[in-house]
PDB file of C-alpha atoms in Angstrom:
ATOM      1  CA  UNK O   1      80.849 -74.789 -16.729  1.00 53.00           C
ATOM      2  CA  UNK O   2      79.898 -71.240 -17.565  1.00 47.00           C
ATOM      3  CA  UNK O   3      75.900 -72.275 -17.533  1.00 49.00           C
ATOM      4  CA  UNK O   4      76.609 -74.184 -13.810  1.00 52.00           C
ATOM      5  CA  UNK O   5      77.955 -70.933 -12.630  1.00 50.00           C
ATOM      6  CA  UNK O   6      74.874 -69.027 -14.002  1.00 50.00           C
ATOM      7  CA  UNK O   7      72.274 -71.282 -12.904  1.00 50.00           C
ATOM      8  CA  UNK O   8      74.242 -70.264  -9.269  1.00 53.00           C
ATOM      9  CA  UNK O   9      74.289 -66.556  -9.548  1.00 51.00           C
ATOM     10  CA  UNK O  10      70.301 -66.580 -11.424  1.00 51.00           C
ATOM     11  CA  UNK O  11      68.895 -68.806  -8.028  1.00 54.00           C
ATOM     12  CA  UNK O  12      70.827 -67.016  -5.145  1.00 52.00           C
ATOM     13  CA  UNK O  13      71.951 -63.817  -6.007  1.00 47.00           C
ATOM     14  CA  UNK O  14      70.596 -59.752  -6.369  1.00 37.00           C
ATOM     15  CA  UNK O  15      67.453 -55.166  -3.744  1.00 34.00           C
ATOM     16  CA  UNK O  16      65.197 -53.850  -1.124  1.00 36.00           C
ATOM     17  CA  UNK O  17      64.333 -50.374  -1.081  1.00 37.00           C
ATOM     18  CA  UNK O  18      66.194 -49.591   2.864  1.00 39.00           C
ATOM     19  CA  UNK O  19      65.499 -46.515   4.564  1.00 47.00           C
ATOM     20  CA  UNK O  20      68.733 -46.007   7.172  1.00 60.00           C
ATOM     21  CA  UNK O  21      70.625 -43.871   8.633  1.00 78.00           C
ATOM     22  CA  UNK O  22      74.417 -43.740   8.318  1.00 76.00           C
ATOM     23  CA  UNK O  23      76.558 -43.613  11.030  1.00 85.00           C
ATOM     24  CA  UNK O  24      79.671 -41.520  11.583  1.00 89.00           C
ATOM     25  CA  UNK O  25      82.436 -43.441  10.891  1.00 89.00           C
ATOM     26  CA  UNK O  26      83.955 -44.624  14.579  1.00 91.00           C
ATOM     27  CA  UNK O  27      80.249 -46.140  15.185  1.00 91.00           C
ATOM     28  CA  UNK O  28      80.194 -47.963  12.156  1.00 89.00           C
ATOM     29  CA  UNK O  29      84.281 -49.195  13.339  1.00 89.00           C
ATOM     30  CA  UNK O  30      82.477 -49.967  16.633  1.00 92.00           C
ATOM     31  CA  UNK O  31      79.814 -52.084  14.583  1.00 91.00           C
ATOM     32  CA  UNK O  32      81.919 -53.862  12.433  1.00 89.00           C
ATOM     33  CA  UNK O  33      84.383 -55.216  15.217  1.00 89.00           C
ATOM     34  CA  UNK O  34      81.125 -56.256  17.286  1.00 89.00           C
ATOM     35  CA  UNK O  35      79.746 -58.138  14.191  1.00 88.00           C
ATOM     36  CA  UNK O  36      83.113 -59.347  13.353  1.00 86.00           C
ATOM     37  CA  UNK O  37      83.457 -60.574  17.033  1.00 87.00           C
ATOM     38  CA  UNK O  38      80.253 -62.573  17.058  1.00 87.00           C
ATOM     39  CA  UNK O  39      80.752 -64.467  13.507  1.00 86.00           C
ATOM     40  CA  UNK O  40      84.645 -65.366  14.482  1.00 85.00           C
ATOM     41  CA  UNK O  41      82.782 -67.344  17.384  1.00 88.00           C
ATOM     42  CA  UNK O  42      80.169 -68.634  15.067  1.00 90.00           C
ATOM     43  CA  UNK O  43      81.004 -72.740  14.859  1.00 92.00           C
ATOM     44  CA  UNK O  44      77.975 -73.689  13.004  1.00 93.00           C
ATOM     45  CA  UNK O  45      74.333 -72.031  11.896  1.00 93.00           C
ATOM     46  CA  UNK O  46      71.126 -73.694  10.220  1.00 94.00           C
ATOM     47  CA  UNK O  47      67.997 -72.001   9.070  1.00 94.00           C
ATOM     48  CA  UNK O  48      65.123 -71.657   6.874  1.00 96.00           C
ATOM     49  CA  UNK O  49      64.941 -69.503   4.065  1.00 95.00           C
ATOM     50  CA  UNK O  50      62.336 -67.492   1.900  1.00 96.00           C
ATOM     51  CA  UNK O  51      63.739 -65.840  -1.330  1.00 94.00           C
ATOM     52  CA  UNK O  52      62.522 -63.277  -3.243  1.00 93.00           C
ATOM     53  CA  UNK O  53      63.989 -62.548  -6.837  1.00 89.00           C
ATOM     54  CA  UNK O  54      62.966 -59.539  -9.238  1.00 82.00           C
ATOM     55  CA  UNK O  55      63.829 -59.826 -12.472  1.00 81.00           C
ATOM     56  CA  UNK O  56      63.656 -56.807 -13.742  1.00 74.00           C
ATOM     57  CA  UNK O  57      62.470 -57.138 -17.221  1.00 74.00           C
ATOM     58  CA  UNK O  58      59.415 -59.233 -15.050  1.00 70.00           C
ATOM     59  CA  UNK O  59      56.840 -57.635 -13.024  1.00 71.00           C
ATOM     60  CA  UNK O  60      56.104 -60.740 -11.144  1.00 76.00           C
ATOM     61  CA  UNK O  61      57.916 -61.593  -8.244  1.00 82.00           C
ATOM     62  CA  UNK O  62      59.745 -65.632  -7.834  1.00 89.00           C
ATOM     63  CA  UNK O  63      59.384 -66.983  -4.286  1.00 93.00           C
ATOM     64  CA  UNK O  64      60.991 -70.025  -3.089  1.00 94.00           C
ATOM     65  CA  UNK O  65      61.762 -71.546   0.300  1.00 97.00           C
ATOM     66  CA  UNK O  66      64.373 -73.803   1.530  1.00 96.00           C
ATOM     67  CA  UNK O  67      67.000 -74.763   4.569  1.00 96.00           C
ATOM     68  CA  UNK O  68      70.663 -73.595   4.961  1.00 94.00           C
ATOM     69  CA  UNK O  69      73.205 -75.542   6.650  1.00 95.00           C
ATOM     70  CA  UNK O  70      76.984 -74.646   7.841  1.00 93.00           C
ATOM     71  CA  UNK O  71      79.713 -75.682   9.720  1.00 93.00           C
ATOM     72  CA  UNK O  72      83.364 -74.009  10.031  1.00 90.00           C
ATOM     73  CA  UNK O  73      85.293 -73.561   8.583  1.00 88.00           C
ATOM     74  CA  UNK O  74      84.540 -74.880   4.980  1.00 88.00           C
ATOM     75  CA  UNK O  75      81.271 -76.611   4.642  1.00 92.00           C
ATOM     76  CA  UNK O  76      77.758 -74.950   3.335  1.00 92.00           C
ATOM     77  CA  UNK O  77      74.689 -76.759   2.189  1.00 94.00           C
ATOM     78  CA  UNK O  78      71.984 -74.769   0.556  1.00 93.00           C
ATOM     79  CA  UNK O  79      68.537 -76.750  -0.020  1.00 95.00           C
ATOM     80  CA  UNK O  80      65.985 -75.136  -2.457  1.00 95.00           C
ATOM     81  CA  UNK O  81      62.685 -77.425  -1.202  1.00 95.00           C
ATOM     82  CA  UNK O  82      59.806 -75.539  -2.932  1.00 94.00           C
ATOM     83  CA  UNK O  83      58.624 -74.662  -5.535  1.00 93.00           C
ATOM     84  CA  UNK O  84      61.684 -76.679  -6.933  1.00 90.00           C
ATOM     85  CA  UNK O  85      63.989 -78.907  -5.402  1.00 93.00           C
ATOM     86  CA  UNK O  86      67.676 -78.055  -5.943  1.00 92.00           C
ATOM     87  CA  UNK O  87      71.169 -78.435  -4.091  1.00 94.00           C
ATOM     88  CA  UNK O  88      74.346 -76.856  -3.604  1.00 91.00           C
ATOM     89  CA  UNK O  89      77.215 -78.361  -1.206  1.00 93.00           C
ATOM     90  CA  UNK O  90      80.405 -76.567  -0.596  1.00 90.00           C
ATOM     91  CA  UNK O  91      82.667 -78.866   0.990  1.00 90.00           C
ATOM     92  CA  UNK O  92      86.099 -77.767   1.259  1.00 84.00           C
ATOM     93  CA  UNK O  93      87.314 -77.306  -2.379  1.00 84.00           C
ATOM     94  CA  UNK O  94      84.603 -79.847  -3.976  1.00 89.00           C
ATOM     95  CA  UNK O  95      81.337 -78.293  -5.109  1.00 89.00           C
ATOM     96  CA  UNK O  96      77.672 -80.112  -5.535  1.00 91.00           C
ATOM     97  CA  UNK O  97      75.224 -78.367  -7.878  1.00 90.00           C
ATOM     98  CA  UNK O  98      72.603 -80.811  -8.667  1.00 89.00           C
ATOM     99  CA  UNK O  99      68.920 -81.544  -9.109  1.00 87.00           C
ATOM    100  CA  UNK O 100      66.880 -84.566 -10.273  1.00 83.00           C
ATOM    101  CA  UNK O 101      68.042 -84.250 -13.769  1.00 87.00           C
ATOM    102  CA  UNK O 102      71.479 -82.767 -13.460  1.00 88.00           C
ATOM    103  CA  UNK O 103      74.356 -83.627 -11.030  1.00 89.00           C
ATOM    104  CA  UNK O 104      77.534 -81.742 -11.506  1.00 89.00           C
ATOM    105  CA  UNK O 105      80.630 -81.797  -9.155  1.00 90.00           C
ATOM    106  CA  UNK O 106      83.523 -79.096  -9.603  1.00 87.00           C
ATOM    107  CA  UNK O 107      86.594 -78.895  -7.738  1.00 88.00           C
ATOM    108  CA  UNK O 108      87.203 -75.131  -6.878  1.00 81.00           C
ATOM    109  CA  UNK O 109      91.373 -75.618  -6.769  1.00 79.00           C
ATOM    110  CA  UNK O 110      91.428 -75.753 -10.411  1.00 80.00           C
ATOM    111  CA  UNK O 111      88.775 -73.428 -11.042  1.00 77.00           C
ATOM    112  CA  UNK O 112      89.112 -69.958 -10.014  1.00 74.00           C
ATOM    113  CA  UNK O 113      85.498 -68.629 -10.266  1.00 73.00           C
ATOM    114  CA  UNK O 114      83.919 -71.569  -8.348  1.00 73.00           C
ATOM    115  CA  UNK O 115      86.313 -71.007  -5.680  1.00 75.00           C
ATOM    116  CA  UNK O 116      85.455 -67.526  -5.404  1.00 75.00           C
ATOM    117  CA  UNK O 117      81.487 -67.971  -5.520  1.00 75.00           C
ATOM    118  CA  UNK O 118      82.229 -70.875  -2.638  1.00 78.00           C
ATOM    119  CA  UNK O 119      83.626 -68.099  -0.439  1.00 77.00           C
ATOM    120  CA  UNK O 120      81.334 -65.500  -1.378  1.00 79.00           C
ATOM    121  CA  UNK O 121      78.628 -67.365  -0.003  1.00 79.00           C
ATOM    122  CA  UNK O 122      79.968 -69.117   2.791  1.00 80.00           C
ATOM    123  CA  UNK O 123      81.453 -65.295   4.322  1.00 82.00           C
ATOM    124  CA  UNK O 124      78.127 -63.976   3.497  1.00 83.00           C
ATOM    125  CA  UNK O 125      75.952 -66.322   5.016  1.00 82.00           C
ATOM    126  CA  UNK O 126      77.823 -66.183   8.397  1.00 81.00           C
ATOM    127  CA  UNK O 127      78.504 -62.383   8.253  1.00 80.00           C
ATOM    128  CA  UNK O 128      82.414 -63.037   7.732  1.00 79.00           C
ATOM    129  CA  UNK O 129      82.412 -61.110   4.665  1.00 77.00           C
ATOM    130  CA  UNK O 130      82.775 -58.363   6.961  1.00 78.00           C
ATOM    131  CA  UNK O 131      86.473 -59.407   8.186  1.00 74.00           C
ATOM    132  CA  UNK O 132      87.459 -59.245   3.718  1.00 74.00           C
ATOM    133  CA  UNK O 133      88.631 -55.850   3.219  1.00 79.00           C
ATOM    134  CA  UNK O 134      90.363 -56.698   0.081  1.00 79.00           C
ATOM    135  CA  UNK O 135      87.171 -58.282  -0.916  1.00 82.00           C
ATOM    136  CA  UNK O 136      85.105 -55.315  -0.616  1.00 86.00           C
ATOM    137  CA  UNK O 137      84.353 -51.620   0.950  1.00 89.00           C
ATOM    138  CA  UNK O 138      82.140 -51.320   3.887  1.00 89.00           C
ATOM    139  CA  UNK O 139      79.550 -49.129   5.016  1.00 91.00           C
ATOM    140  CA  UNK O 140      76.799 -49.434   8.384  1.00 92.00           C
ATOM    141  CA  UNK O 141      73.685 -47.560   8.680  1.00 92.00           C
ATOM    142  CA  UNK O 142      71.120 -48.065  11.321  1.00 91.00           C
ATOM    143  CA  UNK O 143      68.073 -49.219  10.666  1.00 85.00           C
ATOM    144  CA  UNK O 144      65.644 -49.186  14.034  1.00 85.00           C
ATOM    145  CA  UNK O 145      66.125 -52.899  15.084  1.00 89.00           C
ATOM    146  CA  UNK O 146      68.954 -54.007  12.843  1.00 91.00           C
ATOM    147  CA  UNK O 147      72.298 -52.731  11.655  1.00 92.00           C
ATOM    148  CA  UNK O 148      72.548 -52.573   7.933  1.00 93.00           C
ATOM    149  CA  UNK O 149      75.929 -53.320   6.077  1.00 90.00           C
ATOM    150  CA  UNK O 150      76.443 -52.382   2.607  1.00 91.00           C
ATOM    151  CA  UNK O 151      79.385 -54.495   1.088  1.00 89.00           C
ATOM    152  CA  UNK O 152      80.655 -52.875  -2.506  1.00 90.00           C
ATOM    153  CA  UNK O 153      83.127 -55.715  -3.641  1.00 87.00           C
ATOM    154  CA  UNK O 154      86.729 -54.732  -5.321  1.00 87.00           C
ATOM    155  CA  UNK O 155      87.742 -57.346  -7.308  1.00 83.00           C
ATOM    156  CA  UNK O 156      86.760 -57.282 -10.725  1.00 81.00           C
ATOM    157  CA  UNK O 157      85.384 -61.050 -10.754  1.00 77.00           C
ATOM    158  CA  UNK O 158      82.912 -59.777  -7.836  1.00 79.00           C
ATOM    159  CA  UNK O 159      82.418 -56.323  -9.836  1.00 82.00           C
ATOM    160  CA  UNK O 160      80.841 -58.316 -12.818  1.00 80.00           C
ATOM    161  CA  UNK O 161      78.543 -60.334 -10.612  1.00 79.00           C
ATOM    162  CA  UNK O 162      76.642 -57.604  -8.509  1.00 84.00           C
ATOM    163  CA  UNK O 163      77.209 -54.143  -7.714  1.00 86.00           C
ATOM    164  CA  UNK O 164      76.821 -54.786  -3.851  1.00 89.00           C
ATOM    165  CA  UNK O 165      75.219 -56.595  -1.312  1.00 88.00           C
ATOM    166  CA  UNK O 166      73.492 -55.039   1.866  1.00 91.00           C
ATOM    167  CA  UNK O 167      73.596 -57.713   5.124  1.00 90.00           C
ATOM    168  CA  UNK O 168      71.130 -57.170   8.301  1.00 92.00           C
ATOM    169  CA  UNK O 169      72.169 -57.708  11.347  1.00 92.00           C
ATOM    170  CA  UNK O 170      70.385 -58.146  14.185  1.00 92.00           C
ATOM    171  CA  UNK O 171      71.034 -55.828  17.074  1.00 91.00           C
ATOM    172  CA  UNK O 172      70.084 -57.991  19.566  1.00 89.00           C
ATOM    173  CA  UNK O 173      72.554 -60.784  19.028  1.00 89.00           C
ATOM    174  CA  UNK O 174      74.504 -59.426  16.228  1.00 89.00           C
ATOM    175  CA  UNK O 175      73.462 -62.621  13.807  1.00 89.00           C
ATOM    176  CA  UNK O 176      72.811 -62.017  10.620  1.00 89.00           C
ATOM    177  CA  UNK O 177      68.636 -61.841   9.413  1.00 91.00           C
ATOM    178  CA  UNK O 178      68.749 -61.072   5.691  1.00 92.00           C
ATOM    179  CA  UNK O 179      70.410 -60.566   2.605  1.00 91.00           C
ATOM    180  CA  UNK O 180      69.986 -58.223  -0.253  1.00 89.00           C
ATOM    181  CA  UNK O 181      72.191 -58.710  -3.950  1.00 86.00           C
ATOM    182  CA  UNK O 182      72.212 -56.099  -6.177  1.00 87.00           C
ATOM    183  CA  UNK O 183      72.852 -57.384  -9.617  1.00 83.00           C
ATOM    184  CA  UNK O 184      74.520 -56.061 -12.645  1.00 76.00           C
ATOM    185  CA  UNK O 185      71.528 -56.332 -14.411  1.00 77.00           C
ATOM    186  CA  UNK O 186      69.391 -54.892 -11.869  1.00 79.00           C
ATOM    187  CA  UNK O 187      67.891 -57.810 -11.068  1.00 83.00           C
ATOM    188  CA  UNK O 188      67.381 -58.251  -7.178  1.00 83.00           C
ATOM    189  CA  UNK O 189      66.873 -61.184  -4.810  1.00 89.00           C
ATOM    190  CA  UNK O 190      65.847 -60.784  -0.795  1.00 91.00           C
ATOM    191  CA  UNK O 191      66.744 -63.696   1.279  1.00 93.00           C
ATOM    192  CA  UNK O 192      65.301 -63.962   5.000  1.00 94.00           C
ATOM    193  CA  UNK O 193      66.515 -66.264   7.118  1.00 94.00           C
ATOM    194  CA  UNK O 194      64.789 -67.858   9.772  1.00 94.00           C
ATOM    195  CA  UNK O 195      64.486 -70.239  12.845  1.00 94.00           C
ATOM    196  CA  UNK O 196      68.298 -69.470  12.738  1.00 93.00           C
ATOM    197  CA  UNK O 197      69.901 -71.852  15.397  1.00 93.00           C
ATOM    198  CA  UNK O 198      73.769 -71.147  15.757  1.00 92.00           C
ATOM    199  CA  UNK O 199      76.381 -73.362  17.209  1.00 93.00           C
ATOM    200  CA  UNK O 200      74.661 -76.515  17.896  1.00 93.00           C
ATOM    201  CA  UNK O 201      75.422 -79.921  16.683  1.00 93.00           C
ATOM    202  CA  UNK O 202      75.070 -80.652  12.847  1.00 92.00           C
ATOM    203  CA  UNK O 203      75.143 -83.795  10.665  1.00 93.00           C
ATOM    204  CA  UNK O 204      78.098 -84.201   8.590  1.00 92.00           C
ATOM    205  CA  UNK O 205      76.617 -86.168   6.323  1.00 94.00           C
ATOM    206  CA  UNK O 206      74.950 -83.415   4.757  1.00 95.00           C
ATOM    207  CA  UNK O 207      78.249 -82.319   3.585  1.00 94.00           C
ATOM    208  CA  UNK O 208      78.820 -85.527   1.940  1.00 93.00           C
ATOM    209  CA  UNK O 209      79.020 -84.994  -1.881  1.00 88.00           C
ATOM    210  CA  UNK O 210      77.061 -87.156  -4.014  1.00 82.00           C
ATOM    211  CA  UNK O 211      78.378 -89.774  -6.162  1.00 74.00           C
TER     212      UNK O 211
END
């Protein structure tokens, strides 16, 4: 269970260097609720996605591409398509981590940490993380085109994943555009997302876990 999880974390999650200014601390109250406003109305969101990970004991760089899926209020499907094929589906409290050689399914009521990651991504994703603040502290900064939010998480199951992660927001219609995790290693991953299409119809059946 312990190697699933890791195999999770190692794919998705880790740092761009941003340069930003921070805003006094009314605007970045103004900025949250705005943010916060658009993702409570957010019903469902696909997109593409290019990822960048740097280890950091590597000086190459590992890109890979793929297509996110998600529909409110419980249901994320994340689809690694090159240069490997793998698949994660969230789907209420089941979750699908598979590939062509290993299919696991783990049911996050009776597991704590699955339950967690599940959330993690799904309020990260869709910009809800904002709306957490037992989950984590929050800071904005603007950054020309984009509002930057810098999430430091509380809990000490977050705390030993990744030191924080730093959302972009587009200013223009408040949707989210990228993702930066900071690891506890120092490893770092940038994830763009793109051809984002928000609250259109989507095929359950991608939700459907495999047998």
């Amino acid at each position: 269970m312990k190697r699933i999880f890791s195999i999770i974390i190692s794919l998705i999650f880790g740092c761009t260097l941003l340069s930003a200014t921070t805003l006094p601390a009314s605007t970045q109250r103004e900025v949250i609720a705005k943010i916060n406003k658009a993702a409570s109305g957010l019903r469902s969101m696909s997109c593409s996605f290019e990822q960048t990970k740097h280890l950091s004991l590597l000086s190459d760089k590992m890109v890979s591409e793929g297509k996110m899926t998600y529909s409110r209020p419980d249901k994320l499907r994340w689809e690694y398509t090159t240069p490997y094929r793998y698949l994660f589906i969230f789907n209420g409290t089941k979750v699908y981590v598979g590939n062509k050689s290993r299919k696991d399914v783990i049911d996050t009521g009776s597991n704590k940490l699955f339950k967690e990651v599940a959330r993690l991504m799904m309020s990260t994703v869709t910009g809800t993380a904002l709306s957490n603040p037992a989950d984590f502290s929050t800071s904005v900064t603007d950054s020309g085109s984009k509002w930057e939010v810098t999430l430091k998480p509380k809990k000490k199951e977050m705390r030993s994943m990744f030191s924080k992660i730093i959302l972009s927001f587009s200013k223009s219609d408040l949707m989210i555009s990228e993702i930066t995790i900071h690891e506890k290693n120092n490893d770092r991953t940038n994830i763009k997302l793109k051809n984002i299409s928000s609250n259109t119809p989507v095929n359950e059946t991608l939700f459907a876990i495999p047998k």
